[in-house]
PDB file of C-alpha atoms in Angstrom:
ATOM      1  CA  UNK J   1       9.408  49.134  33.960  1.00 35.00           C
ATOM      2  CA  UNK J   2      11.327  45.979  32.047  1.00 39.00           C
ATOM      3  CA  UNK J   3      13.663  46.722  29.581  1.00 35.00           C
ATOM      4  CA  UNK J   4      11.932  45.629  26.975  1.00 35.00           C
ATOM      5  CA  UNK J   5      13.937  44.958  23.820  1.00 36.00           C
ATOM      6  CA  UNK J   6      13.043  45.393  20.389  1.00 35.00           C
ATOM      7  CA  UNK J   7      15.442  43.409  18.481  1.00 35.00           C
ATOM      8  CA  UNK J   8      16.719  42.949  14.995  1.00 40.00           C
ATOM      9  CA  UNK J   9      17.986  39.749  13.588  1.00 45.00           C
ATOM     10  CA  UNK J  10      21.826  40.462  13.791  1.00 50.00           C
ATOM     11  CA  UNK J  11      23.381  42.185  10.472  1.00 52.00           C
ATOM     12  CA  UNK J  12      25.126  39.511   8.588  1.00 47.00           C
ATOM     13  CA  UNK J  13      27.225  39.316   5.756  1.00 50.00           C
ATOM     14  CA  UNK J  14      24.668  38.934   2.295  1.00 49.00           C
ATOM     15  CA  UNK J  15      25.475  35.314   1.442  1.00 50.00           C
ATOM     16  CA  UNK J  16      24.446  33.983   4.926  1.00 52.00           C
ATOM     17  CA  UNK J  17      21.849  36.617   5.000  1.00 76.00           C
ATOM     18  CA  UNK J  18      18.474  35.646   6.846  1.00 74.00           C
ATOM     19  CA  UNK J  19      16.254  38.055   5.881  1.00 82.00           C
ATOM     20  CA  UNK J  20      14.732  35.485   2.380  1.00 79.00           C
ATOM     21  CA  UNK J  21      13.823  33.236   5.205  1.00 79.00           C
ATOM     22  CA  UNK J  22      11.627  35.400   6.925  1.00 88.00           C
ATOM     23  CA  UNK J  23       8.253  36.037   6.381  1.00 89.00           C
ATOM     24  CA  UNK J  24       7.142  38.845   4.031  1.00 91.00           C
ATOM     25  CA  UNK J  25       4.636  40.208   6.755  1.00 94.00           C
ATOM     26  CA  UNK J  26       5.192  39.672  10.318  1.00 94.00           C
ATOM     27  CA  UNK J  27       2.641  36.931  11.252  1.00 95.00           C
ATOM     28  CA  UNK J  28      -0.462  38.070  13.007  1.00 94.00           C
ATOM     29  CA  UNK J  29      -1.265  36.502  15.879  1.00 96.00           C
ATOM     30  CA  UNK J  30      -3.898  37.256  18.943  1.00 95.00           C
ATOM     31  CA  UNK J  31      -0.730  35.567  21.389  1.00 96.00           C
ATOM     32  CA  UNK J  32       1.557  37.739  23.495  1.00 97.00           C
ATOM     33  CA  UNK J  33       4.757  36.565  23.890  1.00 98.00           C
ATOM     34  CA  UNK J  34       7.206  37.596  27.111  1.00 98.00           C
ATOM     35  CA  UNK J  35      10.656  36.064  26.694  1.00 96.00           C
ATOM     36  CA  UNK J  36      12.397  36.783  30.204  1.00 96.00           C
ATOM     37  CA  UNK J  37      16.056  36.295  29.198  1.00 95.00           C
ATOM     38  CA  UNK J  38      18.689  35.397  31.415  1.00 94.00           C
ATOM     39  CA  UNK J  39      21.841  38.295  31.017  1.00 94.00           C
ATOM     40  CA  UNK J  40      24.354  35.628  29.527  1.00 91.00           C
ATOM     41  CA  UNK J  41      22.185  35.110  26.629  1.00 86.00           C
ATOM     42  CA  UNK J  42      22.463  38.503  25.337  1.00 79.00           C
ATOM     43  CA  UNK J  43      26.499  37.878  24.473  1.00 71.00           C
ATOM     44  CA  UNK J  44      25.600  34.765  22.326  1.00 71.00           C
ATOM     45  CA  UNK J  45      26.624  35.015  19.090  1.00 57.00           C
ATOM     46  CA  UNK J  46      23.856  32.841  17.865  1.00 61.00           C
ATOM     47  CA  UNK J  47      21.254  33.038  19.540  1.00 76.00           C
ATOM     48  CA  UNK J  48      16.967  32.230  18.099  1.00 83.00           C
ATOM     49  CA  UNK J  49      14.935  34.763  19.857  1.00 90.00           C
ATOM     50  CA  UNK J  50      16.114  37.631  17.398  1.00 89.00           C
ATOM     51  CA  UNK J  51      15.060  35.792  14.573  1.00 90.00           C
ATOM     52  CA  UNK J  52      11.526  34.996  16.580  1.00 93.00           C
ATOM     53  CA  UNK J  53      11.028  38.781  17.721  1.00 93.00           C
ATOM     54  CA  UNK J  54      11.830  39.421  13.550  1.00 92.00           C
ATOM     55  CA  UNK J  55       8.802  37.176  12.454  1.00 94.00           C
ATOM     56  CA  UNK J  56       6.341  38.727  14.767  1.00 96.00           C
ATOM     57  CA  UNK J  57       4.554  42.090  14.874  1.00 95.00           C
ATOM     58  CA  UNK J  58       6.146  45.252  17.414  1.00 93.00           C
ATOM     59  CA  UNK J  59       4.857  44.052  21.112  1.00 94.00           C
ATOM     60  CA  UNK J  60       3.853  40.267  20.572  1.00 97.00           C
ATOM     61  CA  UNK J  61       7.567  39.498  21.304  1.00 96.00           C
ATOM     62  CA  UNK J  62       8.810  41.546  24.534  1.00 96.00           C
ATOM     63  CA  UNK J  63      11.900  40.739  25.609  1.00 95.00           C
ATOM     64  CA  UNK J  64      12.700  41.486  29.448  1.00 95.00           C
ATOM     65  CA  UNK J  65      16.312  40.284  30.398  1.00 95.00           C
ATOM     66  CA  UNK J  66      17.667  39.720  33.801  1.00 96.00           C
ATOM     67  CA  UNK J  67      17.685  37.205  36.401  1.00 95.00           C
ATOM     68  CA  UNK J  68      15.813  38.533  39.287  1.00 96.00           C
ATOM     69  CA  UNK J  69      11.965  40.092  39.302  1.00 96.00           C
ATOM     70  CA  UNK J  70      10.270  41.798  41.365  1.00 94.00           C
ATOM     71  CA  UNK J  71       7.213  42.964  41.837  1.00 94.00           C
ATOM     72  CA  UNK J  72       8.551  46.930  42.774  1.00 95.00           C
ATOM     73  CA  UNK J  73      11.109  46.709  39.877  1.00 94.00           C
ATOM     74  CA  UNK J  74       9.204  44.881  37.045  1.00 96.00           C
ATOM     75  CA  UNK J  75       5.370  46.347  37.642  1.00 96.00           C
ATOM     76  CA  UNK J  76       4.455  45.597  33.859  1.00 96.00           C
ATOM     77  CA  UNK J  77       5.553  42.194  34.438  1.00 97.00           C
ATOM     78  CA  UNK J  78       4.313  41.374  37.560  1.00 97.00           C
ATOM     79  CA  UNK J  79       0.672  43.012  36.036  1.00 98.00           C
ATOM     80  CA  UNK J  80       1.204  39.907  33.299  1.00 98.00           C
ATOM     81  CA  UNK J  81       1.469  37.416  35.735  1.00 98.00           C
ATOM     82  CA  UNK J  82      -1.358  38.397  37.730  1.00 97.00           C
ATOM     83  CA  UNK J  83      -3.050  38.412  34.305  1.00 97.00           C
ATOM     84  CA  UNK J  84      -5.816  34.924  33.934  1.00 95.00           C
ATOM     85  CA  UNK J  85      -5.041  34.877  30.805  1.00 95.00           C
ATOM     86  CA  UNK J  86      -0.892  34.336  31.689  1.00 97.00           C
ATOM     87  CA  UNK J  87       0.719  30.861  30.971  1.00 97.00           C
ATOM     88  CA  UNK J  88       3.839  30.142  31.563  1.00 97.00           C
ATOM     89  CA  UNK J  89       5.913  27.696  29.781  1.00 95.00           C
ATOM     90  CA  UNK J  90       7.633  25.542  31.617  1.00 93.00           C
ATOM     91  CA  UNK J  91       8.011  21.501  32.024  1.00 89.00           C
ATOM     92  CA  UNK J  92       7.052  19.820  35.906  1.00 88.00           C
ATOM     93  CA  UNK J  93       4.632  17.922  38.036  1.00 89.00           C
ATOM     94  CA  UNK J  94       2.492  20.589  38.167  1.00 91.00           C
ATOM     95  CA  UNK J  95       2.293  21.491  34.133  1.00 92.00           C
ATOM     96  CA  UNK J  96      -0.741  21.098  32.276  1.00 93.00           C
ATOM     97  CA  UNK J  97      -0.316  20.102  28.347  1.00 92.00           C
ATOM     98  CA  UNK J  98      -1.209  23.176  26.384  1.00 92.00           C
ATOM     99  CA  UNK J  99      -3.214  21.489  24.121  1.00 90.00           C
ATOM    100  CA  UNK J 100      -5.653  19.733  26.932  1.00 90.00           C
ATOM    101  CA  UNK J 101      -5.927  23.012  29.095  1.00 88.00           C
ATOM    102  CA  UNK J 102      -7.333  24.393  25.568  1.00 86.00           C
ATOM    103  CA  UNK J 103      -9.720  22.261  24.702  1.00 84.00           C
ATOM    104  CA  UNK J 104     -11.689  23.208  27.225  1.00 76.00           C
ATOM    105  CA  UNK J 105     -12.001  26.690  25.907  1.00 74.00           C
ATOM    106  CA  UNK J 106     -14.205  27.838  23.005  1.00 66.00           C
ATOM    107  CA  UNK J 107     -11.958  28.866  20.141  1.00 63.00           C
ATOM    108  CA  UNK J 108     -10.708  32.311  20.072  1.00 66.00           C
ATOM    109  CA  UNK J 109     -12.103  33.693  22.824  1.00 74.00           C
ATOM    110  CA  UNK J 110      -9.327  34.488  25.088  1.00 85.00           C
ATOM    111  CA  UNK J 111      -6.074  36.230  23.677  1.00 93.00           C
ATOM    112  CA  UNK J 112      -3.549  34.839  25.916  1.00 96.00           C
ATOM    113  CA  UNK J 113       0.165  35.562  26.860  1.00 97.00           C
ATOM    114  CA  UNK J 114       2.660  33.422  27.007  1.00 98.00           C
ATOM    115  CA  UNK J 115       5.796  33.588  29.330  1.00 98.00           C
ATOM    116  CA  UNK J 116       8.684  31.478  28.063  1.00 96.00           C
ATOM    117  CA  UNK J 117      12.307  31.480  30.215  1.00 95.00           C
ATOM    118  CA  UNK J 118      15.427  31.924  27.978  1.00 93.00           C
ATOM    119  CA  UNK J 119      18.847  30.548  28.951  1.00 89.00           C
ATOM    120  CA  UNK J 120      20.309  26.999  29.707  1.00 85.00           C
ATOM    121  CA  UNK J 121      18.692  24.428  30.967  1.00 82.00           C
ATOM    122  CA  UNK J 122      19.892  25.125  34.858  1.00 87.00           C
ATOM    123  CA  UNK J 123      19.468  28.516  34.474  1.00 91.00           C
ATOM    124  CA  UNK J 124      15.839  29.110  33.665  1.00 92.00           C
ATOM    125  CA  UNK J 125      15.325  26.123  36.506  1.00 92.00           C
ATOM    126  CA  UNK J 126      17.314  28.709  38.888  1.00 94.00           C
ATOM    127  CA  UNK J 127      15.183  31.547  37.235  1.00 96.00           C
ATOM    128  CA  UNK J 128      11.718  29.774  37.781  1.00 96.00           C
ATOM    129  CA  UNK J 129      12.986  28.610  41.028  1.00 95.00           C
ATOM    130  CA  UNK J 130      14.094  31.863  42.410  1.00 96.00           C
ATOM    131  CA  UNK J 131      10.973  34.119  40.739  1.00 97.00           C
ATOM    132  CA  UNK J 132       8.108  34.238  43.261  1.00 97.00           C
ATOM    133  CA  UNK J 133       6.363  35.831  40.074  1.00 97.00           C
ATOM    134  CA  UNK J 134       6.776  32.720  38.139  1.00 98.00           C
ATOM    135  CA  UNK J 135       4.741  30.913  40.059  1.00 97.00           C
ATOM    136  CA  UNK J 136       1.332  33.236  39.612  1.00 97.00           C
ATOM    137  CA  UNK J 137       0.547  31.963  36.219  1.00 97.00           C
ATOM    138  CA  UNK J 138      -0.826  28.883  34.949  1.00 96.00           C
ATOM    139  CA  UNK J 139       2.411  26.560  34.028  1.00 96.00           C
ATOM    140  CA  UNK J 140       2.049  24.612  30.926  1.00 95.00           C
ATOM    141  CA  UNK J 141       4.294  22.351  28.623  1.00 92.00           C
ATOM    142  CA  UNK J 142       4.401  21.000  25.244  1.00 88.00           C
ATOM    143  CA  UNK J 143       3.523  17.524  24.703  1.00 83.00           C
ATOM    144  CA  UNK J 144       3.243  17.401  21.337  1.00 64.00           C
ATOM    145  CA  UNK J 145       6.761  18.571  20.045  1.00 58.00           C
ATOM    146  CA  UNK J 146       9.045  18.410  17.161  1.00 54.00           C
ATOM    147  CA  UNK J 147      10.792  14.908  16.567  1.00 48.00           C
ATOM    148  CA  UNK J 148      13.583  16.750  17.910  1.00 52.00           C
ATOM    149  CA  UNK J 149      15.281  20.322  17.520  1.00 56.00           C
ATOM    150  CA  UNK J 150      16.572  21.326  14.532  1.00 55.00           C
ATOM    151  CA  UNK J 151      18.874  23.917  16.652  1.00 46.00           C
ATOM    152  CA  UNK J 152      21.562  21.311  15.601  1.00 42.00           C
ATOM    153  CA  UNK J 153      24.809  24.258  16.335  1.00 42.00           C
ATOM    154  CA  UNK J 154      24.110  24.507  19.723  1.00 46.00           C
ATOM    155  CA  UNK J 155      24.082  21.784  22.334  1.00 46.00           C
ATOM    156  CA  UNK J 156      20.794  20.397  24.078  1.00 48.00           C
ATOM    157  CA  UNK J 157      20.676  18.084  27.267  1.00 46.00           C
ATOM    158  CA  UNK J 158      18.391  15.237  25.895  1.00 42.00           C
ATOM    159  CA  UNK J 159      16.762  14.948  22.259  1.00 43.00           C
ATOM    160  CA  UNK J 160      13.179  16.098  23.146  1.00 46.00           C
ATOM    161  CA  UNK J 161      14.398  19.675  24.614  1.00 68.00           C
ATOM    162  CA  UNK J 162      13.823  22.584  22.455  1.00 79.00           C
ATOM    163  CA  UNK J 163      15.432  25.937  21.527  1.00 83.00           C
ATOM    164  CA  UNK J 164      13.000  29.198  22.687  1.00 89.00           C
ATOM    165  CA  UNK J 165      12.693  30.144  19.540  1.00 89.00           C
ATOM    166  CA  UNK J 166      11.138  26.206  18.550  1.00 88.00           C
ATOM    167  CA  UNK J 167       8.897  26.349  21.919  1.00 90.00           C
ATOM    168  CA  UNK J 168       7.593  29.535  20.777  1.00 94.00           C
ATOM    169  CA  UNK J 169       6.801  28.218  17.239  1.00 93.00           C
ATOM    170  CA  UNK J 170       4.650  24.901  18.414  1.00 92.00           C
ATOM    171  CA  UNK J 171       2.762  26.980  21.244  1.00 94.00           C
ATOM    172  CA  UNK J 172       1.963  29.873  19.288  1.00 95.00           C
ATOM    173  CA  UNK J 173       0.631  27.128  16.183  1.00 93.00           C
ATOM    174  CA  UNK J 174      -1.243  25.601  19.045  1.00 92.00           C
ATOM    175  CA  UNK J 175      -2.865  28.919  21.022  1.00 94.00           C
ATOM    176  CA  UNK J 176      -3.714  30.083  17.434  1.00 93.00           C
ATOM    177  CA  UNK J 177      -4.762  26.619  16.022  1.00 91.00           C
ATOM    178  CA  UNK J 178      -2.200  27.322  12.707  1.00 92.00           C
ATOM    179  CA  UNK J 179       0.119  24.790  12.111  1.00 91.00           C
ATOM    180  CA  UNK J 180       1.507  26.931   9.239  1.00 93.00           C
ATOM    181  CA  UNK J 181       2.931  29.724  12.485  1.00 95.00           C
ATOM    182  CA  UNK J 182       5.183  26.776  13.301  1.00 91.00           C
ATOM    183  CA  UNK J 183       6.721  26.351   9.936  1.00 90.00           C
ATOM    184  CA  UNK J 184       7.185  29.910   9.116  1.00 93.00           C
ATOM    185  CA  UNK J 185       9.475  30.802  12.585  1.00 93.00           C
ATOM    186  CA  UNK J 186      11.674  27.159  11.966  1.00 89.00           C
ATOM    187  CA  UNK J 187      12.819  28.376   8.365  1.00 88.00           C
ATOM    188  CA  UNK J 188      15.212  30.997   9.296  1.00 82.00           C
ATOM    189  CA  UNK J 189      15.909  28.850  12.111  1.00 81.00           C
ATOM    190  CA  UNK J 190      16.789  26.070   9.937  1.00 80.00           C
ATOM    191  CA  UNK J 191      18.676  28.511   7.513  1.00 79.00           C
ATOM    192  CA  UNK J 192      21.097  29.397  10.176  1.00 73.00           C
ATOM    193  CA  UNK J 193      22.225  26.190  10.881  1.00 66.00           C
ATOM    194  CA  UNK J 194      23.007  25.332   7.592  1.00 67.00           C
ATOM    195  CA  UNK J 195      25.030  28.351   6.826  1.00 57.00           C
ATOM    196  CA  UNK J 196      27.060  27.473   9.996  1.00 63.00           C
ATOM    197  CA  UNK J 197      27.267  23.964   8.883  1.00 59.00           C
ATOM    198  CA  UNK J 198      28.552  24.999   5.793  1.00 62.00           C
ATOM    199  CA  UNK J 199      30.843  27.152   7.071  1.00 51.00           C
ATOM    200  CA  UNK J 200      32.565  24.704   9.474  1.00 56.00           C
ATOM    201  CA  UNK J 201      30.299  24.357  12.836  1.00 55.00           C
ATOM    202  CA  UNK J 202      29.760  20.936  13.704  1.00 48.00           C
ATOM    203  CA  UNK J 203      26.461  19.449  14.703  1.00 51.00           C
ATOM    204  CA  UNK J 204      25.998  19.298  18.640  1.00 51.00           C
ATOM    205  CA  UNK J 205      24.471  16.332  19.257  1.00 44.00           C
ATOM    206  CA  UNK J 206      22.315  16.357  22.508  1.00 41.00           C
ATOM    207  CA  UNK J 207      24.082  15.269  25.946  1.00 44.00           C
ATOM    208  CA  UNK J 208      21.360  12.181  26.151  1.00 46.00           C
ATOM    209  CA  UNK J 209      22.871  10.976  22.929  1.00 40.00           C
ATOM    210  CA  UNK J 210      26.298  11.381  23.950  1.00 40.00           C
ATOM    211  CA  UNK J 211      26.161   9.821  26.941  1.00 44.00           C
ATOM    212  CA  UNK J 212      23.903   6.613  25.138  1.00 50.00           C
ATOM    213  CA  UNK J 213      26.328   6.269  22.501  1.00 52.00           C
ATOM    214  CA  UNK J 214      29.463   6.141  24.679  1.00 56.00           C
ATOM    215  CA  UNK J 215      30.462   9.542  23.277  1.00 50.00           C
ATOM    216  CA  UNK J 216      30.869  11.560  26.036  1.00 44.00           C
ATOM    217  CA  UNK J 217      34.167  13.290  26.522  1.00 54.00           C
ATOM    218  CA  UNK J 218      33.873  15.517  29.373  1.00 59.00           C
ATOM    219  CA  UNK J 219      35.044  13.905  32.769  1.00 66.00           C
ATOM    220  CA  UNK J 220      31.718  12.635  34.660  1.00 56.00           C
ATOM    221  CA  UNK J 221      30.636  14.437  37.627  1.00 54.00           C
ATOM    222  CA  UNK J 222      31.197  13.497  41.241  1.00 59.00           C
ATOM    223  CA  UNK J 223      28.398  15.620  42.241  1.00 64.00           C
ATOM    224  CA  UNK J 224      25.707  12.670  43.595  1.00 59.00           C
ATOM    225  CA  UNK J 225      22.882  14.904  42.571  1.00 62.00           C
ATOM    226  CA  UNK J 226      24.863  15.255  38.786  1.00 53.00           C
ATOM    227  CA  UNK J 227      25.358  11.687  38.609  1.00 48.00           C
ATOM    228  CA  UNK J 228      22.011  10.998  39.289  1.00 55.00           C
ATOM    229  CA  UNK J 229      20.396  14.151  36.738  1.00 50.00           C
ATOM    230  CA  UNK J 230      22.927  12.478  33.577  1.00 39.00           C
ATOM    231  CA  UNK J 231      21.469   9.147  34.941  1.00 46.00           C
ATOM    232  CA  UNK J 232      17.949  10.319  34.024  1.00 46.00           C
ATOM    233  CA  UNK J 233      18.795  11.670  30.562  1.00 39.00           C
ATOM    234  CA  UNK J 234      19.656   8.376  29.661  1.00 42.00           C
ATOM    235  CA  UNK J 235      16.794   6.289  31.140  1.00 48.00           C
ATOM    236  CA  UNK J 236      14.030   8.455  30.589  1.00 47.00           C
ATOM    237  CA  UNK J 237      13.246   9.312  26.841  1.00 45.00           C
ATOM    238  CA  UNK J 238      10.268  11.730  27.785  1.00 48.00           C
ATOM    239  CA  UNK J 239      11.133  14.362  29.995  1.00 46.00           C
ATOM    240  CA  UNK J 240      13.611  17.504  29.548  1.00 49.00           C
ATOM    241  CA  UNK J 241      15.974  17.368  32.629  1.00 40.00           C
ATOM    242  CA  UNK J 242      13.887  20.654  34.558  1.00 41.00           C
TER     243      UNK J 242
END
C-alpha cells in the first residue's frame, strides 16, 4: 500500500508560528486530494503541502511519495486512477480546463479526486512521463489562475506556474464552487513568506522574468533542447514549461 503521510506543519519557533493562519476547523470539502511527491521534496525545508494537508480534514490530503508506481506496489493508488471520478492535474495538449469539463456536470453530484504531482518542474514531467498510471485518469489544468504565485521564496520557471499547495487551493475552490477554500489555504502560505522575507530571504523572481529582464546569472545552456525550452519561457506568456 502507499505510504501515505499524515503530516504536520513543521514546529517553528512562536514568533514565525503558522498555526493563527490556519483555519479554526479544517475545511470540509467532498474533494480527495492525492499529492504523489517526488523523494527530494521531503528534505525541503520549506516546503507548502504541510501547510495544505494542515487545512484539510484526516484523508482528503494523502500524501504518497516516490518516483516510480506500480500497479503491484501501489494497489490503493492504482484503484484511484482507475477511479471515473480521478483527475489528474497536469498542464498539455491533451488537458481539459477544469472549469469547462465541470460545467457539464450537475452540481454536486460527483465527489471527485484529484491527483496533483509534487516536485520541480522536470521532475513531475519525468514522473508523469514515466507513470503508466498517470495516464488512466482524466488530465486537467487550471485556466483560470492566480495573477501569479505568491510562493515568492522559492523559484518558479515562468510567472503563471504555481506552487502545489496554490494548485490545490484554485481546484479545490473550483470542484467545490467556494471561492472562500482558495483564500483560506493562501494565508498561511502568504504568512510564510513574509516571515522569511523578514528574516532575510530574498524574493525569487520567476526564471521567465529573469531571463526578460536581462537578469539572468547562471551560464546559458548548450543543450539545443534547453536553449530552445528558456526560449519558450520568454515568448510564450501562457503556458508553464511541461
Amino acid at each position: 500500500s502507499p505510504s501515505t503521510a499524515s503530516i504536520q506543519t513543521e514546529s517553528r519557533p512562536q514568533k514565525v508560528c503558522l498555526c493563527p493562519f490556519l483555519p479554526p476547523q479544517p475545511l470540509e470539502v467532498s474533494t480527495c486530494l492525492y499529492v504523489v511527491q517526488h523523494p527530494a521534496e521531503e528534505s525541503r525545508v520549506l516546503r507548502t503541502v504541510p501547510l495544505l494537508a494542515a487545512c484539510l480534514p484526516q484523508g482528503k490530503c494523502n500524501v504518497i511519495v516516490g518516483r516510480k508506481f506500480s500497479e503491484e506496489k501501489h494497489p490503493e493508488l492504482a484503484a484511484v486512477c482507475r477511479d471515473s471520478r480521478t483527475l489528474i492535474l497536469y498542464p498539455g495538449p491533451k488537458s481539459q480546463n477544469l472549469e469547462e469539463l465541470l460545467q457539464h456536470q450537475a452540481i454536486g453530484t460527483i465527489n471527485h479526486n484529484v491527483i496533483i504531482i509534487d516536485g520541480t518542474w522536470s521532475q513531475a514531467k519525468n514522473m508523469f512521463l514515466q507513470n503508466s498510471l498517470f495516464h488512466l485518469p482524466k488530465q486537467v489544468q487550471l485556466n483560470r489562475t492566480l495573477s501569479s504565485s505568491q510562493y515568492v521564496i522559492r523559484t518558479q520557471p515562468s510567472n503563471i506556474c504555481l506552487s502545489t499547495l496554490e494548485c490545490a487551493a484554485v481546484a479545490l475552490s473550483i470542484l467545490e464552487q467556494n471561492d472562500t477554500i482558495q483564500e483560506v489555504l493562501l494565508r498561511p502560505l502568504k504568512a510564510l513568506c513574509s516571515f522569511q522575507l523578514q528574516h532575510g530571504a530574498q524574493i525569487h523572481h520567476s526564471k521567465e522574468h529573469l531571463l526578460r529582464n536581462g537578469m539572468y546569472e547562471k551560464p546559458m545552456p548548450k543543450n539545443k533542447r534547453k536553449i530552445k525550452r528558456m526560449e519558450k519561457l520568454v515568448s510564450d506568456h501562457n503556458i508553464c514549461p511541461r
